[in-house]
Short mmCIF file of C-alpha atoms and ligand atoms in Angstrom, two decimals:
data_model
loop_
_atom_site.label_atom_id
_atom_site.label_comp_id
_atom_site.label_asym_id
_atom_site.label_seq_id
_atom_site.Cartn_x
_atom_site.Cartn_y
_atom_site.Cartn_z
CA LYS X 69 0.38 -0.12 -0.20
CA LYS X 70 1.29 3.19 -0.60
CA GLN X 71 2.27 5.58 2.15
CA PRO X 72 0.35 8.94 2.59
CA ARG X 73 2.35 11.92 2.22
CA THR X 74 3.39 13.68 4.69
CA HIS X 75 1.13 16.13 6.09
CA ALA X 76 1.26 20.38 7.36
CA VAL X 77 -0.55 22.10 8.48
CA LEU X 78 -0.04 26.10 7.66
CA LEU X 79 -2.10 29.13 9.20
CA ALA X 80 -2.51 32.45 7.77
CA SER X 81 -3.33 35.41 9.88
CA PRO X 82 -6.09 38.11 8.21
CA GLY X 83 -4.30 40.27 5.65
CA MET X 84 -4.15 39.65 2.10
CA GLY X 85 0.15 40.19 3.09
CA HIS X 86 -0.54 37.23 5.13
CA LEU X 87 -2.37 35.37 2.99
CA LYS X 88 -0.28 35.63 -0.07
CA PRO X 89 3.12 34.36 1.41
CA MET X 90 1.38 31.71 3.18
CA LEU X 91 -0.77 30.45 0.03
CA GLU X 92 2.63 30.18 -1.90
CA LEU X 93 4.32 27.98 0.77
CA GLY X 94 2.01 25.49 0.61
CA LYS X 95 1.69 25.68 -3.52
CA ARG X 96 5.13 24.75 -3.42
CA LEU X 97 5.29 22.41 -0.78
CA VAL X 98 3.08 20.47 -2.79
CA LYS X 99 4.80 20.91 -5.63
CA HIS X 100 8.78 21.03 -4.75
CA HIS X 101 8.39 18.34 -1.58
CA ASP X 102 5.78 16.37 -1.85
CA LEU X 103 3.84 17.17 1.32
CA GLU X 104 -0.34 16.73 2.11
CA ILE X 105 -0.97 20.76 3.56
CA THR X 106 -3.64 21.81 5.55
CA LEU X 107 -4.28 25.97 4.74
CA PHE X 108 -5.73 27.36 7.38
CA ILE X 109 -7.06 31.22 6.82
CA VAL X 110 -8.07 33.18 9.10
CA THR X 111 -9.88 36.06 8.66
CA ASN X 112 -12.65 38.40 10.52
CA ASP X 113 -14.35 39.10 6.81
CA GLY X 114 -14.95 42.84 6.97
CA GLY X 115 -13.63 42.11 3.47
CA ASP X 116 -10.24 43.49 2.96
CA GLY X 117 -11.82 44.52 -0.75
CA ALA X 118 -10.98 40.91 -1.92
CA SER X 119 -13.51 38.88 -1.33
CA GLY X 120 -13.19 37.90 -5.01
CA SER X 121 -9.41 37.12 -4.70
CA LYS X 122 -10.24 35.09 -1.57
CA SER X 123 -13.27 33.25 -3.49
CA GLU X 124 -10.03 32.75 -6.14
CA ILE X 125 -8.15 31.40 -3.52
CA LEU X 126 -9.92 28.83 -2.43
CA LYS X 127 -10.58 27.24 -6.37
CA SER X 128 -6.31 26.56 -5.44
CA SER X 129 -6.99 23.93 -3.40
CA ASP X 130 -6.42 20.38 -5.07
CA GLU X 131 -5.67 16.69 -4.02
CA PHE X 132 -2.75 17.31 -2.00
CA LEU X 133 -3.40 20.82 -0.81
CA HIS X 134 -6.70 21.28 1.10
CA ILE X 135 -7.73 25.38 2.04
CA HIS X 136 -10.63 25.93 5.29
CA LEU X 137 -11.87 29.79 5.77
CA VAL X 138 -11.40 30.02 9.95
CA SER X 139 -13.46 32.00 11.49
CA PRO X 140 -13.19 33.78 15.18
CA PRO X 141 -16.42 31.84 16.65
CA GLN X 142 -16.70 35.97 19.26
CA GLN X 143 -16.98 37.73 15.98
CA ASP X 144 -18.76 40.29 19.32
CA VAL X 145 -15.42 40.45 21.32
CA MET X 146 -13.31 41.66 18.58
CA ALA X 147 -16.20 43.98 17.08
CA SER X 148 -15.82 45.29 21.01
CA ALA X 149 -12.33 45.43 20.93
CA LEU X 150 -11.52 48.19 17.98
CA GLU X 151 -9.07 50.39 19.99
CA TRP X 152 -6.88 47.71 20.21
CA SER X 153 -3.67 47.88 17.82
CA LEU X 154 -3.15 46.25 15.38
CA ILE X 155 -0.36 43.11 16.88
CA ARG X 156 -3.45 43.33 19.63
CA LYS X 157 -5.80 42.49 16.80
CA LEU X 158 -4.36 40.06 15.24
CA VAL X 159 -2.91 37.50 17.85
CA MET X 160 -6.45 38.03 19.71
CA THR X 161 -8.40 36.84 16.09
CA MET X 162 -5.64 33.95 15.48
CA ARG X 163 -6.26 32.89 19.62
CA ALA X 164 -9.46 33.47 19.15
CA CYS X 165 -9.12 30.04 16.41
CA VAL X 166 -7.22 28.17 18.15
CA PRO X 167 -10.01 25.46 19.21
CA VAL X 168 -11.65 25.66 15.51
CA VAL X 169 -8.36 24.51 14.38
CA ARG X 170 -7.50 22.34 16.85
CA ALA X 171 -10.63 20.21 16.49
CA ALA X 172 -10.28 20.33 12.92
CA ILE X 173 -6.60 18.83 13.74
CA SER X 174 -7.82 15.95 15.45
CA SER X 175 -10.20 14.61 12.81
CA MET X 176 -7.73 14.32 10.07
CA PRO X 177 -7.74 11.26 9.11
CA VAL X 178 -3.69 11.87 8.47
CA ALA X 179 -2.31 13.50 11.47
CA PRO X 180 -0.10 16.35 10.46
CA SER X 181 3.53 15.88 11.94
CA ALA X 182 4.28 19.90 11.40
CA ILE X 183 2.07 23.73 11.70
CA ILE X 184 3.26 26.58 10.46
CA VAL X 185 2.47 29.63 11.58
CA ASP X 186 3.05 33.86 10.62
CA LEU X 187 3.94 35.97 12.90
CA PHE X 188 0.56 36.58 14.92
CA GLY X 189 -0.23 32.74 15.02
CA THR X 190 2.57 31.62 17.87
CA ASP X 191 -0.18 31.43 19.81
CA PHE X 192 -0.64 28.23 18.33
CA TRP X 193 2.65 26.49 19.74
CA ASP X 194 0.91 24.81 23.29
CA MET X 195 -1.49 23.05 20.63
CA ALA X 196 1.56 21.66 17.88
CA ASP X 197 3.37 20.81 21.73
CA GLU X 198 -0.15 18.34 23.03
CA LEU X 199 -0.40 17.11 19.28
CA ARG X 200 3.12 16.39 18.84
CA MET X 201 3.67 18.31 15.58
CA LEU X 202 6.85 20.73 14.91
CA LYS X 203 6.45 24.05 15.07
CA PHE X 204 7.71 26.77 12.27
CA ALA X 205 7.80 29.95 12.36
CA PHE X 206 7.10 31.85 8.91
CA MET X 207 8.72 35.94 8.56
CA THR X 208 6.02 37.37 5.74
CA THR X 209 8.27 40.06 6.30
CA SER X 210 11.53 41.20 5.77
CA ALA X 211 14.33 39.31 7.59
CA LEU X 212 15.92 42.71 8.60
CA TYR X 213 12.34 43.50 10.57
CA LEU X 214 12.86 40.15 11.64
CA ALA X 215 16.35 40.59 12.91
CA ALA X 216 14.69 43.88 14.25
CA PHE X 217 11.73 42.49 16.24
CA ILE X 218 13.28 39.16 17.98
CA SER X 219 16.51 41.46 19.51
CA VAL X 220 14.78 44.55 20.76
CA PRO X 221 13.07 43.15 23.83
CA TYR X 222 16.64 41.23 24.78
CA LEU X 223 18.28 45.01 23.92
CA VAL X 224 16.34 46.74 26.18
CA ASP X 225 15.44 44.34 28.79
CA LYS X 226 19.39 45.39 29.21
CA LEU X 227 19.33 49.74 29.31
CA SER X 228 18.58 51.98 32.62
CA GLN X 229 15.74 54.47 32.12
CA LYS X 230 18.46 57.14 31.04
CA GLU X 231 19.71 54.81 28.38
CA TYR X 232 16.76 53.96 27.12
CA GLU X 233 15.41 57.77 26.26
CA GLU X 234 18.26 58.15 24.53
CA LEU X 235 17.68 54.85 22.55
CA ARG X 236 17.25 55.46 18.86
CA THR X 237 19.08 53.02 16.79
CA ILE X 238 18.95 49.35 17.12
CA ASP X 239 22.52 47.79 16.43
CA ILE X 240 22.64 44.14 15.72
CA PRO X 241 25.79 41.82 14.98
CA ASN X 242 26.72 42.87 10.99
CA CYS X 243 22.72 43.92 10.41
CA LYS X 244 22.09 47.46 9.20
CA THR X 245 21.28 49.64 11.66
CA VAL X 246 17.57 50.04 12.27
CA ALA X 247 15.47 53.22 13.93
CA TYR X 248 13.87 52.49 17.15
CA GLU X 249 11.35 54.27 15.33
CA ASP X 250 10.57 51.30 12.72
CA VAL X 251 10.24 48.14 14.67
CA PHE X 252 6.79 48.47 14.71
CA GLY X 253 4.38 46.52 17.99
CA LEU X 254 8.17 47.55 20.13
CA ALA X 255 8.92 50.85 19.95
CA ASN X 256 7.96 51.77 23.67
CA ARG X 257 8.81 49.33 26.20
CA ASP X 258 5.89 51.22 28.63
CA ASP X 259 3.47 51.07 26.16
CA PRO X 260 0.86 47.66 26.92
CA ASP X 261 1.51 46.41 23.47
CA HIS X 262 5.20 45.79 24.31
CA VAL X 263 4.60 43.64 26.56
CA PHE X 264 1.59 41.96 24.52
CA ALA X 265 3.75 41.63 21.37
CA ARG X 266 7.62 40.61 23.19
CA PRO X 267 6.26 36.63 23.16
CA MET X 268 6.25 36.63 19.90
CA ALA X 269 9.27 37.42 19.21
CA THR X 270 10.32 34.42 22.16
CA ASN X 271 7.55 32.73 20.14
CA PHE X 272 10.34 32.51 16.76
CA ILE X 273 13.84 32.08 19.14
CA ASN X 274 12.16 29.01 20.43
CA ALA X 275 10.76 27.30 17.25
CA ASP X 276 11.77 24.35 15.30
CA GLY X 277 12.85 26.55 12.52
CA VAL X 278 12.00 29.59 11.02
CA LEU X 279 11.51 30.37 7.33
CA VAL X 280 11.43 33.76 6.04
CA ASN X 281 10.35 35.70 2.56
CA THR X 282 14.03 36.36 1.48
CA TRP X 283 17.10 35.16 -0.18
CA HIS X 284 20.52 35.75 0.36
CA ASP X 285 21.41 38.27 -2.79
CA LEU X 286 18.27 40.45 -1.57
CA GLU X 287 19.32 41.00 2.06
CA PRO X 288 22.84 39.00 2.47
CA ASN X 289 24.49 40.67 5.91
CA THR X 290 21.14 40.08 7.64
CA VAL X 291 20.38 36.43 6.08
CA SER X 292 23.78 35.51 6.78
CA SER X 293 23.78 36.73 10.98
CA LEU X 294 20.04 35.34 10.67
CA GLY X 295 21.93 31.60 9.59
CA ASP X 296 25.13 31.77 11.84
CA GLY X 297 22.77 30.72 14.96
CA ARG X 298 23.34 33.22 17.65
CA LEU X 299 20.12 35.31 17.29
CA LEU X 300 17.92 32.25 16.45
CA GLY X 301 17.08 28.22 15.97
CA LYS X 302 17.74 26.87 12.22
CA LEU X 303 17.09 29.89 9.81
CA TYR X 304 15.20 28.67 6.20
CA PRO X 305 15.25 31.79 3.17
CA ILE X 306 13.25 30.08 0.91
CA GLY X 307 11.64 33.91 -0.92
CA PRO X 308 11.01 35.22 -3.81
CA LEU X 309 7.43 33.11 -2.05
CA THR X 310 5.24 35.22 -4.87
CA GLU X 311 2.39 34.55 -7.01
CA GLN X 312 3.13 34.10 -10.47
CA ALA X 313 1.62 35.21 -12.84
CA ALA X 314 1.82 33.97 -15.53
CA GLU X 315 0.55 30.22 -14.21
CA LYS X 316 -2.48 32.76 -13.17
CA LYS X 317 -5.88 32.47 -15.90
CA LEU X 318 -7.74 35.24 -15.40
CA SER X 319 -11.59 34.08 -16.20
CA THR X 320 -13.63 36.75 -17.74
CA GLU X 321 -16.77 35.85 -15.72
CA ASP X 322 -14.95 36.59 -12.54
CA ASN X 323 -12.51 38.86 -13.59
CA GLY X 324 -13.96 41.82 -16.20
CA GLY X 325 -12.50 44.42 -14.47
CA ALA X 326 -8.84 42.74 -14.06
CA ILE X 327 -9.14 41.48 -18.41
CA ALA X 328 -9.34 45.18 -18.99
CA ILE X 329 -7.50 46.91 -17.36
CA LEU X 330 -4.38 44.48 -18.78
CA GLU X 331 -5.67 45.33 -21.97
CA TRP X 332 -5.37 49.14 -21.50
CA LEU X 333 -1.62 47.79 -20.71
CA ASP X 334 -1.54 45.90 -23.79
CA LYS X 335 -1.97 49.40 -25.98
CA GLN X 336 0.55 51.03 -24.30
CA PRO X 337 3.90 51.55 -24.60
CA GLY X 338 6.65 49.17 -22.60
CA GLY X 339 7.81 50.15 -19.25
CA SER X 340 6.11 53.84 -20.01
CA VAL X 341 3.33 53.39 -16.99
CA LEU X 342 3.52 54.12 -13.47
CA TYR X 343 1.83 51.28 -10.85
CA VAL X 344 0.59 53.07 -8.42
CA SER X 345 -0.90 51.27 -4.94
CA PHE X 346 -0.50 51.72 -1.35
CA GLY X 347 -1.32 48.51 -0.17
CA SER X 348 -4.80 46.29 1.03
CA GLY X 349 -4.50 47.32 4.79
CA TRP X 350 -4.86 51.09 5.05
CA SER X 351 -5.32 54.46 2.82
CA LEU X 352 -4.06 58.24 2.74
CA THR X 353 -5.93 60.82 3.75
CA GLY X 354 -8.26 62.98 1.49
CA GLN X 355 -5.31 65.84 1.22
CA GLN X 356 -2.89 63.30 0.83
CA THR X 357 -4.80 61.83 -2.35
CA HIS X 358 -5.41 64.89 -3.97
CA GLU X 359 -1.79 66.16 -3.54
CA LEU X 360 -1.29 62.95 -5.21
CA ALA X 361 -3.69 63.65 -8.67
CA LEU X 362 -2.67 67.13 -8.71
CA GLY X 363 1.53 65.55 -8.40
CA LEU X 364 0.70 62.74 -11.27
CA GLU X 365 -1.34 64.94 -13.51
CA SER X 366 1.88 67.28 -13.91
CA SER X 367 4.88 64.70 -14.27
CA LYS X 368 2.67 64.01 -17.31
CA GLN X 369 3.58 60.08 -17.46
CA ARG X 370 0.85 57.33 -17.65
CA PHE X 371 -0.16 55.71 -14.80
CA ILE X 372 -2.96 53.05 -13.15
CA TRP X 373 -3.45 53.77 -9.38
CA VAL X 374 -5.57 51.75 -6.51
CA SER X 375 -7.00 53.93 -4.85
CA ARG X 376 -8.74 53.49 -1.44
CA PRO X 377 -11.13 55.80 0.84
CA PRO X 378 -8.93 57.08 3.28
CA THR X 379 -9.83 54.83 7.20
CA ASP X 380 -9.51 56.33 10.00
CA GLU X 381 -7.67 54.05 11.51
CA VAL X 382 -4.71 51.60 11.22
CA SER X 383 -5.57 47.58 9.34
CA GLU X 384 -8.95 48.92 9.42
CA TYR X 385 -9.39 47.54 6.01
CA PHE X 386 -8.13 44.09 7.38
CA PHE X 387 -10.84 43.90 10.05
CA SER X 388 -13.52 46.05 8.49
CA GLY X 389 -13.70 45.70 4.52
CA GLY X 390 -15.04 48.12 2.21
CA ASP X 391 -16.29 48.40 -0.71
CA GLY X 392 -14.31 51.06 -2.15
CA SER X 393 -17.52 53.40 -3.20
CA GLY X 394 -16.28 56.77 -2.33
CA ALA X 395 -12.33 56.22 -3.55
CA LEU X 396 -13.64 58.80 -6.16
CA ASP X 397 -14.41 61.32 -3.98
CA TYR X 398 -11.54 63.07 -2.94
CA LEU X 399 -9.96 62.91 -6.48
CA PRO X 400 -9.19 66.68 -7.97
CA ASP X 401 -12.66 68.10 -9.87
CA GLY X 402 -12.15 66.79 -13.09
CA PHE X 403 -8.82 64.76 -12.80
CA VAL X 404 -10.54 61.90 -14.09
CA ALA X 405 -11.69 63.55 -17.03
CA ARG X 406 -8.25 65.21 -18.15
CA THR X 407 -6.30 61.88 -17.28
CA LYS X 408 -8.61 60.17 -19.68
CA GLY X 409 -6.29 57.59 -22.14
CA VAL X 410 -3.18 58.72 -19.55
CA GLY X 411 -4.58 57.42 -16.65
CA LEU X 412 -6.31 54.95 -15.30
CA VAL X 413 -8.35 54.90 -11.55
CA VAL X 414 -8.96 52.06 -9.87
CA PRO X 415 -11.17 51.94 -7.26
CA MET X 416 -9.88 49.45 -3.79
CA TRP X 417 -8.56 46.09 -5.92
CA ALA X 418 -6.24 45.73 -8.79
CA PRO X 419 -4.59 42.16 -9.80
CA GLN X 420 -1.39 43.82 -9.16
CA ALA X 421 1.19 40.68 -9.68
CA GLN X 422 -0.36 40.48 -13.34
CA ILE X 423 -0.04 44.48 -13.87
CA LEU X 424 3.83 43.89 -12.51
CA ALA X 425 4.63 41.65 -14.65
CA HIS X 426 3.24 43.43 -17.60
CA ALA X 427 6.17 44.62 -19.56
CA SER X 428 4.64 48.22 -19.94
CA ILE X 429 4.81 48.67 -16.58
CA GLY X 430 8.37 51.18 -15.69
CA GLY X 431 8.02 51.73 -12.08
CA PHE X 432 6.17 51.56 -8.78
CA LEU X 433 5.24 53.71 -6.30
CA THR X 434 3.88 51.70 -2.88
CA HIS X 435 3.42 51.50 0.63
CA CYS X 436 6.35 48.83 1.47
CA GLY X 437 4.65 45.99 1.62
CA TRP X 438 6.74 43.11 1.71
CA ASN X 439 4.98 41.43 -0.88
CA SER X 440 4.01 44.28 -3.19
CA THR X 441 8.15 44.62 -2.78
CA LEU X 442 8.73 40.90 -4.21
CA GLU X 443 6.55 41.56 -7.00
CA SER X 444 8.44 44.61 -7.55
CA VAL X 445 11.89 42.85 -6.89
CA THR X 446 11.05 40.21 -9.11
CA ASN X 447 9.81 41.61 -12.44
CA GLY X 448 12.71 44.45 -12.35
CA VAL X 449 10.35 47.64 -11.49
CA PRO X 450 12.37 49.95 -9.21
CA MET X 451 9.84 51.67 -6.85
CA ILE X 452 9.06 55.36 -5.64
CA ALA X 453 9.25 53.35 -1.13
CA TRP X 454 6.45 55.50 0.52
CA PRO X 455 5.85 53.85 3.97
CA LEU X 456 2.48 53.84 5.86
CA TYR X 457 3.18 51.75 8.76
CA GLY X 458 4.55 48.72 10.42
CA ASP X 459 7.63 46.60 8.87
CA GLN X 460 7.32 49.36 5.76
CA PHE X 461 9.32 52.12 6.88
CA VAL X 462 12.71 49.53 7.46
CA ILE X 463 11.80 47.81 3.99
CA ALA X 464 11.66 51.35 2.33
CA ALA X 465 15.22 52.17 4.19
CA ILE X 466 16.74 48.96 2.70
CA LEU X 467 15.30 49.53 -0.56
CA THR X 468 16.15 53.17 -1.02
CA GLU X 469 19.78 52.88 1.26
CA ASP X 470 20.92 49.12 0.26
CA LEU X 471 19.50 48.18 -2.97
CA GLU X 472 19.25 51.67 -4.14
CA VAL X 473 16.55 49.95 -6.39
CA ALA X 474 14.50 53.22 -5.28
CA ILE X 475 13.56 56.65 -3.95
CA ARG X 476 11.65 58.36 -1.30
CA PRO X 477 10.46 61.02 -0.75
CA ALA X 478 12.26 63.90 2.03
CA ALA X 479 9.49 63.66 4.55
CA ARG X 480 8.56 60.99 6.81
CA THR X 481 5.37 59.56 5.17
CA SER X 482 2.60 57.96 7.10
CA SER X 483 -1.05 57.57 7.06
CA GLY X 484 -2.30 59.41 9.58
CA GLY X 485 -0.07 62.07 8.48
CA GLY X 486 -1.70 64.60 6.38
CA GLY X 487 -0.68 65.85 3.19
CA ALA X 488 3.22 64.76 4.58
CA VAL X 489 4.20 65.43 0.98
CA GLY X 490 3.37 68.34 -2.11
CA ARG X 491 2.22 68.49 -5.55
CA GLU X 492 5.85 69.27 -6.67
CA GLU X 493 7.42 67.17 -5.09
CA ILE X 494 5.62 63.84 -5.89
CA ARG X 495 6.18 65.02 -9.76
CA GLU X 496 9.78 64.96 -9.20
CA LEU X 497 10.28 61.60 -7.67
CA VAL X 498 7.45 59.88 -10.60
CA VAL X 499 9.84 61.87 -13.17
CA LYS X 500 13.23 60.97 -11.54
CA LEU X 501 11.92 57.32 -11.60
CA MET X 502 10.43 57.25 -14.64
CA GLU X 503 12.48 58.70 -17.26
CA GLY X 504 15.93 57.51 -18.99
CA GLY X 505 14.25 54.12 -19.61
CA GLU X 506 16.68 51.69 -19.83
CA GLY X 507 19.35 54.21 -18.58
CA ASN X 508 17.51 55.06 -16.03
CA PRO X 509 20.11 53.98 -12.69
CA LEU X 510 17.27 52.98 -10.60
CA ARG X 511 15.93 50.62 -13.45
CA ALA X 512 18.92 49.05 -14.34
CA ARG X 513 19.75 48.13 -10.79
CA ALA X 514 16.58 46.49 -10.62
CA LYS X 515 16.88 44.23 -13.87
CA ALA X 516 19.96 43.53 -11.48
CA LEU X 517 17.73 42.48 -9.01
CA ARG X 518 15.62 40.77 -10.27
CA GLY X 519 18.77 38.30 -11.91
CA THR X 520 19.34 37.54 -8.56
CA ALA X 521 16.17 36.53 -7.77
CA ASP X 522 15.33 34.42 -10.62
CA ARG X 523 18.43 32.68 -10.63
CA VAL X 524 17.69 31.20 -6.66
CA LEU X 525 14.13 30.88 -8.19
CA GLU X 526 16.00 28.31 -10.64
CA GLU X 527 17.74 26.99 -7.92
CA GLN X 528 15.39 25.65 -5.86
CA LYS X 529 13.48 23.96 -9.34
CA THR X 530 16.17 21.80 -9.47
CA GLY X 531 16.15 21.48 -6.17
CA SER X 532 20.24 23.05 -5.87
CA ALA X 533 19.00 26.02 -3.61
CA LYS X 534 20.96 24.97 0.06
BR1 BUP H 17 -4.27 46.70 -2.79
C1 BUP H 17 -4.11 44.85 -3.51
N1 BUP H 17 -4.22 44.01 -5.41
O1 BUP H 17 -5.24 46.02 -5.27
P1 BUP H 17 1.63 43.44 0.51
C2 BUP H 17 -3.29 44.20 -3.31
N2 BUP H 17 -2.92 43.03 -3.57
O2 BUP H 17 -3.34 41.96 -5.41
P2 BUP H 17 -0.25 44.97 2.38
C3 BUP H 17 -3.81 43.26 -4.99
O3 BUP H 17 -2.31 42.03 -2.07
P3 BUP H 17 1.44 44.59 5.18
C4 BUP H 17 -4.11 45.07 -4.53
O4 BUP H 17 -0.15 41.96 -5.21
C5 BUP H 17 0.21 41.64 -2.56
O5 BUP H 17 0.68 40.51 -2.58
C6 BUP H 17 -0.49 41.86 -3.99
O6 BUP H 17 0.46 42.25 0.89
C7 BUP H 17 -1.62 41.55 -3.80
O7 BUP H 17 0.91 44.52 1.57
C8 BUP H 17 -0.81 41.64 -1.32
O8 BUP H 17 2.51 44.40 -0.09
C9 BUP H 17 -0.46 42.91 -0.58
O9 BUP H 17 2.37 43.06 2.14
O10 BUP H 17 0.44 45.28 4.12
O11 BUP H 17 -0.60 43.49 3.45
O12 BUP H 17 -1.06 45.76 2.14
O13 BUP H 17 2.62 44.89 4.66
O14 BUP H 17 0.18 44.96 6.04
O15 BUP H 17 1.64 43.27 5.02
#
């Protein structure tokens, strides 16, 4: 009788930025490592503008990849916790799902021997121990952010009050220095959130292995430093895990809007279109949206802009959703008519992986979510880095300072900060990014970086990756 495949459970926390890389990981474990995978997608389902996309993800299920949506049983508890920080909301949502997932795992015909969770799912460690499963943590952001996140608790514990007050940077052996204020969730040791988030760092350190969506040539110093075993147990740099645009077939039935965008791109000259998106979690203020529109218009460059109506709260879209209605209300009068033919404004959601893989795209104005960043890098597309919250400031620093594939506004951007970047600065940034064709140094460096991604993907396919 044929031996059943080894079975592992994957658990994705709410938010497309967590779900997408977890799904890719599941697909690769099935395809390249002959595992059977059950992926639990925890959803609170406000919608985050991506419900169509989620139903498509459910269709990825096959003989060895089983996908289940899980919602916390006490929706009302979560609703009453709106004032919680993003990290707390995510961890509490995951925690509320432990009993449901546990029951599902206990009734599986082939008991899974390992569980892989993201940063917000380590509350599943106790369950994993009881069920004798190996525990793997998957960092869906950069290795540098991981290094900073696990280092902060130890570092700040050693400091006197005076030393702590003077602390500005986190210095990790052989890694780039990280600004302390950029370590989201841990940037104030007196904040209850810091205390809340600390066990996440410790749980990562105690995992049987840590997977991170990066590769050596993207973050050479950090990967070497984390890989030497002093800060963490075993490290597996398994990236780039991004949606393979070419593999996906868009059906006209579900994706009329997406197909129209790609057809529009087909008609534009190579490398001439700027793609603008601030991700799935938050949005710009109304005033900043207005300013951005005027900057884009005066740059005279072609663009596709995924625009979302302003929200008051960080990550509001992860939890309370939105359908994009009102997305166009914050644009200057006559903007859409004046930019007709040159630009497309798409409310809420666009087929980003396909767009960034399209030959007409020449640049990406991004909030620096790690998945967006990797989708840009793996397609050789240079960026304007405009971080809004969370890990995005650390990522913007890597892109602009280390890799030099992005430029950024002078001010510290953020979601709630009002019109921090003026139209003239936006125009200058866009022109600098888009002009000069192949001779533009940002584009040349982005191409070279893409080469490193292509090589590592090839090695992974042929099994020669370390
Ligand atoms: Br918006 C949008 N289409 O219109 P990140 C996003 N995406 O396919 P996050 C679309 O969602 P945080 C859209 O391609 C990427 O894979 C996009 O993940 C896809 O940022 C994913 O870039 C978004 O990691 O915020 O989740 O918005 O920084 O908190 O991860």
